Amino acid sequence: MKKILFILLTGAAVLSSSLKADIDFQDVGPTDIVGVRESDARGPFKIEFTFDAVGRGKMKDSDHRIQFATAEIELSAVFYHDASIDEGASIGLSYERSRIDWNRNPFYRQKDFDVASLNVAFSSKRLCDWLWKGQLTANFDNLKHWNFNEYMNYDMLLWGRYDYRNVGINLGVLALTGMKIDRVYPIIGVDWKYGEKWIINLVFPMNVSVVYNITQHWAATVAARLFYERHRLAHDEVLKKGLIVYTTTGAEFGVNYTPNAKLFANLHLGYDAGGRFKRANRHYNNKHHYKIEGAPYAGCQLDYAF
């Protein structure tokens, strides 16, 4: 679904997924890269629901405010698995509804955006001590007004992790393209498991978090999160088929609950430090930037595998 800006390159943001589900490039929270064998132990199918809401942030040097919220549901399935080398492939379909509510907006009326996404992913441990994952996601933007030529965008990922004792060395590349918005970012960093309780992730831009395992089923987390949206407006707006990009980043405290291998739940509460809102014409020219000030946010995630 995802410009992932300068914030990413400075390491203030992270991405959210599991290996067999799609990576959502719009509401980006902590993730691990795991093999298909670990995912497959939970079952070949997975339903995931996520929700986040950010309070009204003031647009700097004005009395305008902007509020953001997003909800997404996804179904994914592993359709190929070679247990001998822990290699597999999955397909996922998701639907997201997001709200970008800019009060006193003189350029367009639309507040709600619907996006459907189709992703195909693979993972492999064929190479000794390496786990590699690749993913291609096609996003069908603004479904009510969608057409193939102007409302499609794509996310591409290649991510490898080298396992060295309790340390993982992560390398890869992340690319976003479509709707005149093209970005390519390197993936680099380490993750470290310290004893039985602590996991420290410094993998930019994929995962910046600290996890403390309280018990077998409960964990506390401190993490960074990116909220990112790119959309094309409808043809009947004042800003006809214009492009908008919403990007903010924050820090959060979360609680994870994993009662068994099939169910995962997360609640988190944080403060969005702000960011930028951009509007441009249909060709992504005549760009105007607006700074967004901070606001609190809260969200949840629920995964069930079967």
XYZ file of C-alpha atoms in Angstrom:
306
model
C 0.000 0.000 0.000
C 4.377 2.458 2.255
C 7.049 8.427 0.020
C 8.772 6.697 2.973
C 10.766 9.788 3.713
C 13.871 11.078 5.375
C 12.395 9.798 8.641
C 13.055 6.256 7.445
C 16.621 6.962 6.490
C 17.337 8.432 9.913
C 15.923 5.332 11.559
C 12.855 6.758 13.234
C 10.413 4.364 11.613
C 9.705 0.639 11.324
C 7.579 -1.766 9.275
C 4.880 -4.173 10.385
C 4.238 -7.765 9.226
C 4.955 -11.433 9.702
C 6.731 -13.419 7.026
C 3.676 -15.092 5.541
C 1.545 -11.944 5.635
C 2.016 -8.843 3.584
C 4.054 -5.914 4.748
C 1.852 -2.884 5.118
C 3.762 0.170 3.968
C 1.221 2.555 5.438
C 0.968 1.748 9.151
C 4.449 0.670 9.937
C 5.258 -0.993 13.279
C 7.732 -3.547 14.647
C 8.279 -6.845 12.809
C 10.535 -9.899 12.772
C 11.717 -11.875 9.761
C 10.948 -15.566 10.339
C 11.039 -18.746 8.264
C 8.072 -20.576 6.763
C 8.558 -23.524 9.119
C 7.858 -21.265 12.089
C 4.855 -19.693 10.353
C 3.552 -23.017 9.049
C 3.479 -24.474 12.565
C 0.534 -22.153 13.195
C -1.386 -23.259 10.095
C -1.265 -22.263 6.415
C -3.931 -19.534 6.702
C -3.871 -16.304 8.654
C -6.347 -13.496 9.322
C -4.905 -10.220 10.569
C -6.713 -7.094 11.745
C -4.982 -3.800 12.577
C -6.306 -0.444 13.707
C -4.647 2.869 14.584
C -5.962 6.353 15.283
C -3.927 9.550 15.677
C -5.366 12.611 17.405
C -5.802 15.947 15.638
C -2.384 17.401 14.903
C -2.043 21.118 14.342
C -0.710 22.196 10.965
C 2.162 24.527 11.767
C 1.694 28.280 11.231
C -2.079 27.916 10.779
C -5.209 27.090 12.747
C -5.880 24.053 10.542
C -5.726 20.545 11.999
C -5.431 17.086 10.507
C -6.527 13.741 11.936
C -5.576 10.262 10.751
C -7.055 6.796 11.313
C -6.675 3.467 9.536
C -8.158 -0.031 9.771
C -7.120 -3.055 7.725
C -8.074 -6.711 7.459
C -6.037 -9.297 5.574
C -6.231 -12.969 4.685
C -3.038 -14.745 3.658
C -2.154 -18.334 2.829
C 1.015 -20.380 2.338
C 0.642 -22.236 -0.979
C 4.128 -23.779 -1.261
C 6.391 -25.190 1.448
C 9.498 -27.342 1.181
C 10.204 -28.421 4.754
C 13.623 -29.860 3.906
C 15.083 -26.386 3.292
C 12.416 -24.280 5.046
C 11.399 -22.595 1.817
C 7.945 -21.386 0.905
C 5.655 -18.900 -0.771
C 2.436 -17.166 0.233
C -0.306 -14.995 -1.207
C -2.350 -12.387 0.626
C -5.360 -10.164 -0.005
C -6.177 -7.151 2.162
C -8.624 -4.275 2.425
C -7.776 -0.990 4.143
C -9.940 2.011 4.932
C -8.163 5.143 6.082
C -9.293 8.628 7.017
C -7.238 11.784 6.508
C -9.448 14.534 7.891
C -8.061 18.006 7.177
C -10.485 20.565 8.530
C -10.992 23.741 6.489
C -9.536 21.995 3.446
C -10.081 24.201 0.359
C -8.544 21.796 -2.191
C -10.663 18.637 -1.991
C -13.607 17.137 -0.115
C -12.599 13.495 0.203
C -11.675 12.273 3.690
C -11.977 8.489 3.420
C -9.876 6.263 1.159
C -10.352 2.562 0.370
C -7.436 0.443 -0.820
C -7.299 -3.242 -1.806
C -3.907 -4.958 -1.964
C -2.677 -8.231 -3.418
C 0.733 -9.532 -2.396
C 2.935 -12.497 -3.218
C 5.857 -13.345 -0.932
C 8.551 -15.982 -0.681
C 11.110 -17.004 1.910
C 14.040 -19.384 1.845
C 16.762 -20.782 4.094
C 18.414 -22.508 1.140
C 21.678 -20.630 1.795
C 23.534 -21.659 4.940
C 22.750 -19.370 7.927
C 20.742 -17.005 5.705
C 17.014 -16.336 5.642
C 15.819 -14.411 2.588
C 12.402 -12.911 1.996
C 11.001 -11.224 -1.085
C 7.617 -9.610 -1.556
C 5.678 -7.802 -4.286
C 2.500 -5.911 -3.368
C 0.057 -4.357 -5.836
C -2.174 -1.659 -4.328
C -5.509 -0.680 -5.902
C -5.908 2.872 -4.610
C -9.128 4.834 -4.011
C -11.376 1.969 -5.102
C -14.459 4.067 -5.821
C -12.562 5.955 -8.541
C -9.989 3.303 -9.458
C -8.550 2.736 -12.909
C -5.429 0.803 -13.842
C -3.467 3.634 -15.434
C -3.683 6.212 -12.656
C -4.607 4.526 -9.372
C -2.117 1.637 -9.117
C 1.030 1.604 -7.006
C 3.479 -1.107 -5.997
C 5.732 -2.027 -3.071
C 8.742 -4.320 -3.496
C 10.957 -5.852 -0.824
C 14.067 -8.034 -0.721
C 15.304 -8.685 2.836
C 17.986 -11.073 4.081
C 19.055 -12.001 7.604
C 22.333 -13.757 8.446
C 22.206 -15.694 11.731
C 25.379 -15.401 13.812
C 24.864 -16.881 17.286
C 22.433 -14.531 19.076
C 22.873 -11.748 16.523
C 21.126 -11.301 13.190
C 22.737 -9.200 10.451
C 20.098 -7.711 8.149
C 20.540 -6.457 4.567
C 18.122 -5.655 1.791
C 16.272 -3.100 -0.292
C 12.788 -1.568 -0.192
C 11.223 0.110 -3.246
C 7.961 2.006 -3.714
C 6.680 2.979 -7.150
C 3.535 4.040 -8.967
C 1.373 7.177 -9.164
C 4.496 9.221 -10.004
C 5.955 8.537 -6.518
C 9.150 6.453 -6.686
C 11.458 5.702 -3.753
C 14.248 3.156 -3.083
C 15.713 2.592 0.403
C 18.404 0.266 1.764
C 17.661 -2.116 4.626
C 20.501 -2.456 7.104
C 20.958 -3.252 10.780
C 21.214 -5.879 13.496
C 18.942 -7.665 15.933
C 20.182 -9.153 19.187
C 18.636 -11.636 21.592
C 20.039 -10.987 25.056
C 19.361 -13.882 27.398
C 15.832 -15.276 27.567
C 14.028 -11.994 28.207
C 15.347 -9.248 25.925
C 15.283 -8.723 22.155
C 16.788 -5.556 20.686
C 16.031 -4.697 17.049
C 17.928 -1.983 15.199
C 17.053 -2.792 11.607
C 16.479 0.348 9.549
C 13.875 0.951 8.298
C 12.220 -2.384 9.101
C 12.263 -2.701 12.879
C 13.340 -0.345 15.659
C 12.123 -1.841 18.920
C 12.985 -3.347 22.286
C 11.003 -6.375 23.493
C 10.947 -7.688 27.063
C 9.385 -11.123 27.526
C 7.606 -10.932 30.880
C 6.308 -14.511 30.761
C 5.880 -17.182 28.112
C 2.696 -15.468 26.899
C 3.155 -11.778 27.737
C 5.697 -9.244 26.465
C 6.207 -5.492 26.763
C 7.561 -3.447 23.860
C 8.922 -0.001 23.169
C 8.978 0.798 19.460
C 8.896 3.417 16.736
C 6.014 3.556 14.263
C 5.545 5.250 10.898
C 2.157 6.337 9.576
C 2.371 6.712 5.817
C -0.329 7.137 3.165
C -0.183 8.014 -0.522
C -3.407 8.480 -2.467
C -4.748 9.892 -5.704
C -7.870 12.036 -5.425
C -11.036 11.681 -7.497
C -11.479 13.314 -10.896
C -14.239 15.651 -9.647
C -12.207 17.389 -6.919
C -10.898 20.953 -7.151
C -7.432 19.359 -7.094
C -8.434 17.012 -9.931
C -6.748 13.584 -9.574
C -4.202 15.259 -7.314
C -1.762 13.304 -5.157
C -1.535 13.510 -1.371
C 1.102 12.038 0.942
C 0.726 11.845 4.732
C 3.826 10.918 6.758
C 4.285 11.071 10.530
C 6.300 9.064 13.017
C 6.046 8.356 16.718
C 7.126 6.229 19.653
C 4.941 3.816 21.574
C 4.637 1.432 24.486
C 2.897 -1.833 23.718
C 1.788 -5.101 25.284
C 1.831 -8.381 23.338
C -0.230 -11.434 24.266
C 0.491 -14.820 22.669
C -1.554 -17.547 24.404
C -0.615 -20.171 21.809
C 1.025 -20.569 18.413
C -2.134 -19.559 16.550
C -3.188 -16.330 18.265
C -1.377 -13.006 18.713
C -2.738 -9.751 20.137
C -1.149 -6.330 20.635
C -2.300 -3.083 22.206
C -0.167 0.042 21.963
C -0.302 3.652 23.047
C 2.104 6.320 21.881
C 2.827 9.865 20.886
C 3.112 10.871 17.251
C 5.898 13.438 17.031
C 4.475 14.872 13.824
C 5.654 14.957 10.255
C 4.519 16.293 6.897
C 1.492 16.404 4.664
C 2.060 16.977 0.964
C -0.323 17.802 -1.863
C 0.575 17.909 -5.558
C -1.124 17.904 -8.934
C -1.875 14.711 -10.869
C 1.668 14.655 -12.292
C 3.237 15.030 -8.820
C 4.319 18.601 -9.618
C 3.522 21.905 -7.871
C 4.110 20.284 -4.490
C 3.052 22.032 -1.294
C 4.306 20.861 2.102
C 2.614 21.338 5.468
C 4.301 20.537 8.772
C 2.158 18.566 11.227
C 2.682 18.923 14.966
C 2.456 16.088 17.491
C -0.578 14.229 18.848
C -1.242 11.040 20.854
C -2.232 7.809 19.132
C -3.458 4.330 20.019
C -3.943 1.085 18.163
C -4.257 -2.671 18.209
C -3.469 -5.792 16.198
C -5.066 -9.235 16.242
C -3.735 -12.226 14.272
C -5.246 -15.692 14.056
C -3.697 -18.593 12.135
C -5.481 -21.792 11.209
